[in-house]
XYZ file of C-alpha atoms in Angstrom:
334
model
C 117.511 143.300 51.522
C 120.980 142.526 52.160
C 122.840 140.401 49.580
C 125.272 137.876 50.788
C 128.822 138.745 49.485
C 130.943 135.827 48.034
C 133.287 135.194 51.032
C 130.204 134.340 53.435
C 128.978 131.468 51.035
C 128.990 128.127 53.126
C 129.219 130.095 56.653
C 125.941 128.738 57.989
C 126.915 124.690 56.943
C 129.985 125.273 59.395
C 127.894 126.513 61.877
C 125.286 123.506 61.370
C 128.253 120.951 61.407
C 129.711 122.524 64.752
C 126.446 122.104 66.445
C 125.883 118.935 65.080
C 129.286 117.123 66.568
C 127.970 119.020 70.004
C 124.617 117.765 69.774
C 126.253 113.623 68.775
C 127.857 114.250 72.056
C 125.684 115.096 74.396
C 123.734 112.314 72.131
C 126.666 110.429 72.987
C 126.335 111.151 76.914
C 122.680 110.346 76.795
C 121.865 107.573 75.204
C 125.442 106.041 75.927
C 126.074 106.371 79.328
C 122.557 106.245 80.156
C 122.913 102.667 78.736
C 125.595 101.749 80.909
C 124.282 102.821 83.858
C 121.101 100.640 82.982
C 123.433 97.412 82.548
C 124.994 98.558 86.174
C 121.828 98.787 87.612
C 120.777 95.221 85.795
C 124.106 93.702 86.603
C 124.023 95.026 90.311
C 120.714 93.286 90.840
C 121.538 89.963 89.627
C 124.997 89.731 91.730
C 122.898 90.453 94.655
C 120.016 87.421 93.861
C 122.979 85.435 93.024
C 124.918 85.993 96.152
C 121.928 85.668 98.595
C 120.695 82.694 96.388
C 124.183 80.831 96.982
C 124.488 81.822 100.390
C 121.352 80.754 101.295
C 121.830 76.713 100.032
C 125.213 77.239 101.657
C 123.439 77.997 104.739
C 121.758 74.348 104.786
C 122.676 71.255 105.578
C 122.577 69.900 102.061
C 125.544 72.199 101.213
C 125.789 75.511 98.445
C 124.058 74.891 95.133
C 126.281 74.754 91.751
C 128.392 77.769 90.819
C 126.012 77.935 87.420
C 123.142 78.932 89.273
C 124.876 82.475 89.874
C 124.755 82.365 86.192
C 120.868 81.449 86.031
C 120.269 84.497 88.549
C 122.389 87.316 86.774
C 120.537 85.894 82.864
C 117.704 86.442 84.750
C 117.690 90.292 85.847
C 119.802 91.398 82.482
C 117.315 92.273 79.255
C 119.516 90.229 76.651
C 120.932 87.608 79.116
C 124.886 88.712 77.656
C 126.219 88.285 81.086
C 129.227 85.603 82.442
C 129.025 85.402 86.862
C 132.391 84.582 88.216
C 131.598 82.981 92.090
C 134.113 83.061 95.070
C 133.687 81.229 98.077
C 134.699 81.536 101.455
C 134.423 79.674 104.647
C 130.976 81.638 105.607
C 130.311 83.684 102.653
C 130.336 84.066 98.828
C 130.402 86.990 96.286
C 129.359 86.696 92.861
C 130.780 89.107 90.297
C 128.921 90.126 86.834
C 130.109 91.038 83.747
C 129.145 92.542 80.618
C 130.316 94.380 77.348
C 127.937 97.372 76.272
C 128.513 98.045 72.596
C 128.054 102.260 72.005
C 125.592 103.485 69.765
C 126.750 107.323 68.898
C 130.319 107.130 70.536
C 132.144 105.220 67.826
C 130.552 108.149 65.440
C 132.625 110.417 67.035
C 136.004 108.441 67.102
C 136.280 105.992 64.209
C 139.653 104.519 66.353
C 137.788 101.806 67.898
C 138.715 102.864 71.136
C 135.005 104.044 72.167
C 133.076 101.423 69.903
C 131.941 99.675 73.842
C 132.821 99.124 77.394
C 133.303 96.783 80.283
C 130.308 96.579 83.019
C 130.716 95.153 86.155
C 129.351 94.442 89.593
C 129.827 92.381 92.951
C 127.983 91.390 95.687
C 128.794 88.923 98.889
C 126.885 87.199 101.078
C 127.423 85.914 104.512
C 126.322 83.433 106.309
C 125.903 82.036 110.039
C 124.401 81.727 114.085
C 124.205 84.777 115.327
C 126.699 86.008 118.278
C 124.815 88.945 119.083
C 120.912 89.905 118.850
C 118.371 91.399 120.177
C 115.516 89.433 121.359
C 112.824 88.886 123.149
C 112.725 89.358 127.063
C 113.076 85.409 127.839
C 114.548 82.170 127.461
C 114.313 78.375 127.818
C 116.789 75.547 128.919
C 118.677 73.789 126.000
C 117.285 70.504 128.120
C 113.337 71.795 127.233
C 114.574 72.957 123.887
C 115.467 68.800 123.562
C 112.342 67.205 125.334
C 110.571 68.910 122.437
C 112.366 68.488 119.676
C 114.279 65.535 119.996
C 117.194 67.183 118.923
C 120.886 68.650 120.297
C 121.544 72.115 119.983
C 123.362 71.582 117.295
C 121.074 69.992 115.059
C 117.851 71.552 113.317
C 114.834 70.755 115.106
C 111.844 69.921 113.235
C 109.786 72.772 111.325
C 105.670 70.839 111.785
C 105.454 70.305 115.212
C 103.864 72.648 117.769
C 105.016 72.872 121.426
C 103.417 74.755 124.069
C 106.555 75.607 126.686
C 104.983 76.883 130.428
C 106.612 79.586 132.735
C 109.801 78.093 134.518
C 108.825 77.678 138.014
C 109.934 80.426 140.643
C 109.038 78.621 143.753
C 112.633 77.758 144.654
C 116.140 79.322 144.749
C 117.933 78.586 141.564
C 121.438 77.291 142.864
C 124.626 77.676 140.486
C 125.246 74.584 138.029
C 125.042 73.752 134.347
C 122.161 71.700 133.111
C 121.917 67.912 133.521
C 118.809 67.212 131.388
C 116.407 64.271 133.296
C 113.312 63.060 131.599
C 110.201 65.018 130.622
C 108.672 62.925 133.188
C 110.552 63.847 135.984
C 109.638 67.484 135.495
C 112.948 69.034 136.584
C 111.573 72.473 136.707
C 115.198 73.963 136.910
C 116.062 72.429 133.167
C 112.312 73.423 132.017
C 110.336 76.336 131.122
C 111.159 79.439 130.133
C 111.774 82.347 132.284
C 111.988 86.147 131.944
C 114.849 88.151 131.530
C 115.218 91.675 132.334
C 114.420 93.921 129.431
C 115.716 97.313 127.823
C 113.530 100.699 127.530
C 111.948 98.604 124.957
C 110.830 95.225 125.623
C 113.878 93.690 124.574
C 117.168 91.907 125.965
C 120.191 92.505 124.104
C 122.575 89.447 124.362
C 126.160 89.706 123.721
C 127.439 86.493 123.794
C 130.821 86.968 124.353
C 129.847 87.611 127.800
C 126.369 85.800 127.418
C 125.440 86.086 131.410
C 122.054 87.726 131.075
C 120.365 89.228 134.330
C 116.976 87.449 135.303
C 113.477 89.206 136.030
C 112.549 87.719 139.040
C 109.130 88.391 138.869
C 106.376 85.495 137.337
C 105.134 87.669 135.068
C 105.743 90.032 132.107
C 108.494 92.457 133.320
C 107.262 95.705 134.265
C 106.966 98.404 131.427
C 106.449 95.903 128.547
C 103.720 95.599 126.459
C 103.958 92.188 125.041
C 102.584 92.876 121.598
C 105.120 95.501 120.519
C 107.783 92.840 120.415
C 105.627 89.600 120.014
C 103.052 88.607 117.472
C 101.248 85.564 116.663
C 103.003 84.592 113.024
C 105.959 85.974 113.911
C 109.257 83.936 113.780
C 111.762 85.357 116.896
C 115.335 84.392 118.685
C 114.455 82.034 121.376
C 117.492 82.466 123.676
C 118.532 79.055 125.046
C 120.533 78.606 128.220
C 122.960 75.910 129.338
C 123.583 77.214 133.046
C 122.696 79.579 135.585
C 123.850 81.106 138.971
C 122.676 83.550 141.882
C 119.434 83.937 143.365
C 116.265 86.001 143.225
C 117.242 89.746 141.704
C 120.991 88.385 140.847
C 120.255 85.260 139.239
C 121.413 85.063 135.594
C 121.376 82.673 132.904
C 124.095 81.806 130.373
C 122.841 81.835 127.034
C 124.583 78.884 124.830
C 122.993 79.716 121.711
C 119.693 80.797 119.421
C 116.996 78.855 118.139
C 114.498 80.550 115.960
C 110.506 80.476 116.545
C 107.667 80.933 114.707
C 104.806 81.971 117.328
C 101.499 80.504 117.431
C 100.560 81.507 120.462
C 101.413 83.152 124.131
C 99.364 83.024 127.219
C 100.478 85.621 129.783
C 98.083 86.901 131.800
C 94.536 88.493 131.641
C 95.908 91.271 129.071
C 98.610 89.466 127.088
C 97.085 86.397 125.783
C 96.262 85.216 122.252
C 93.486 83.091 121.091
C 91.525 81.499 122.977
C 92.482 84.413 125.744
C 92.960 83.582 129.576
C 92.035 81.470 131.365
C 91.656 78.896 128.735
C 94.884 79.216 127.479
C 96.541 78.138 130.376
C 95.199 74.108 129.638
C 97.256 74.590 126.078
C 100.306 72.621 127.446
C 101.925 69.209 126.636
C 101.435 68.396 130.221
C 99.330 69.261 133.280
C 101.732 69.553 135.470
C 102.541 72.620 133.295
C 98.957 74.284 133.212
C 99.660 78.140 133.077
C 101.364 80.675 131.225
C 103.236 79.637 127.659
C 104.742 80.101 125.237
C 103.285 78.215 121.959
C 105.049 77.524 118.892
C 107.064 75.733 116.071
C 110.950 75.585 116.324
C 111.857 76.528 112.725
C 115.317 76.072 110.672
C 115.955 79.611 108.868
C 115.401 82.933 109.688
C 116.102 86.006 107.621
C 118.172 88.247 110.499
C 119.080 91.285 108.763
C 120.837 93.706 110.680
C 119.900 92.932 113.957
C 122.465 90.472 114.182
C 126.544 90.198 114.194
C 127.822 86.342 113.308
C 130.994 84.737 115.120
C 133.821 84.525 112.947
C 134.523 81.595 110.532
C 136.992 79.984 112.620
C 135.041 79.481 115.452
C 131.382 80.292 114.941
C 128.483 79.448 117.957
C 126.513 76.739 117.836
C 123.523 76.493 115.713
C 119.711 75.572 116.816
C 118.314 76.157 113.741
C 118.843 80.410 113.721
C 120.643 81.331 110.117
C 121.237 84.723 109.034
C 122.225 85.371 105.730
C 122.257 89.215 104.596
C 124.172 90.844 101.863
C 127.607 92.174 103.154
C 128.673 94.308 100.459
């Protein structure tokens, strides 16, 4: 056995106290920092409920809900509710920023200055708002006049959310000679303001529509375009860009439309053809029309206020944004 000699007395309580100021600091990292990154992640989550929350009353026509309810929305994803929400608004869009103080738990062990005893936690989210300028759609349109006979409604104000409409297939037995729209009656049936018609489609079903040059080419055809299949990009219960159109010009193969602006519809029902029809299938569905003058294919469904776009979309700018029929995107923006 060896003896320990005088001079090594105490050796292993160095040793113990060296490993234990290691061990409070990676004590320190763990429980510490893990904390804060936990009140990021909490704090990060309640700026972006807060900013969508705001953006999406200041999307409406009664106007953006009270500052405090950025508050409510940031209490509500933090564990202890110690949280203040700062808001900033902006002609089309508001961002919400969240703070905190963490107080440490092993840090202020290690440095009895004060200087580590908590920390400031923060995070920021903004939302935008607006019509969309761009979008990809489905392969057709309607006239702003039909888009009126069924609402009741400009373009510019939100249509009405209860109210089915069953819109037929434009007519293609004329020539469609260049103009703008000068909306008649319902009862006069001016097949050139009516309907909707088809427009030619992408690889996949769709019509991209840019409307800073919003002349889209026409499929002059009566029926689905060739190469579509209708349910990839249409669904009963599905709410989808109606592109509306205020003019047209050319004939046949180089007629185009001029698509004024979006309105957004929830789909209740489409009646095509012998293949792409909904309940109660063809031919029945052709009778499913607000007149019979228009017995034959449709279009049925509810013109809605609000739709969530996501990314499919870019908005016009603040200062002079496109006309809105009832198509609001609001999406996070940072």
């Amino acid at each position: 056995m060896r003896w320990i000699k005088a001079d090594e007395r105490g050796a292993s309580a160095v040793v113990v106290a060296l490993v234990l100021v290691v061990m409070m600091g990676f004590g320190a990292l763990a429980v510490d920092v893990g904390a804060l990154w936990w009140d990021r992640k909490q704090l990060q989550n309640g700026a972006d409920s807060a900013a969508l929350a705001l953006a999406q009353s200041c999307a409406t026509a009664t106007g953006c809900e009270p500052d405090s309810t950025a508050t409510w929305y940031a209490e509500q994803n933090k564990n202890d509710s110690n949280v203040t929400a700062a808001v900033t608004h902006a002609p089309s869009s508001v961002t919400v920023r969240v703070d905190t103080v963490r107080d440490h738990f092993l840090a202020p062990v290690l440095d009895s200055s004060g200087a580590f005893d908590s920390s400031a936690v923060s995070a920021a989210a903004t939302a935008s708002w607006g019509p969309p300028s761009k979008a990809v759609t489905l392969p057709l349109t309607t006239s702003m006049c039909w888009f009126q006979y069924q609402t009741g409604s400009s373009a510019v104000s939100p249509p009405s959310t209860t109210v089915e409409f069953a819109i037929p297939l434009k007519s293609k037995s004329g020539s469609i000679a260049d103009g703008g729209l000068v909306c008649g009656t319902h009862s006069a049936h001016n097949e050139t303001a009516g309907g909707f018609g088809w427009l030619a489609p992408d690889s996949g079903c769709e019509a991209t529509i840019d409307l800073k040059d919003p002349w889209v080419a026409t499929d002059p055809g009566g029926s689905i375009p060739n190469g579509c299949v209708i349910e990839t990009v249409l669904n009963v219960g599905d709410t989808v860009l109606m592109p509306l159109f205020d003019a047209w010009k050319g004939t046949g193969s180089n007629a185009e439309y001029h698509v004024y602006v979006f309105a957004a519809l929830e789909v209740t029902g489409y009646c095509f053809g012998p293949d792409n029809s909904s309940s109660p299938g063809w031919p029945a569905c052709q009778s499913l029309t607000l007149d019979p003058k228009d017995k034959g294919q449709n279009l049925r469904g509810r013109f809605v206020e609000m739709v969530e776009l996501k990314d499919v979309l870019e908005y016009g700018s603040p200062s002079s944004p496109p006309p809105n029929a009832g198509a609001v995107g609001v999406r996070l923006t940072q």
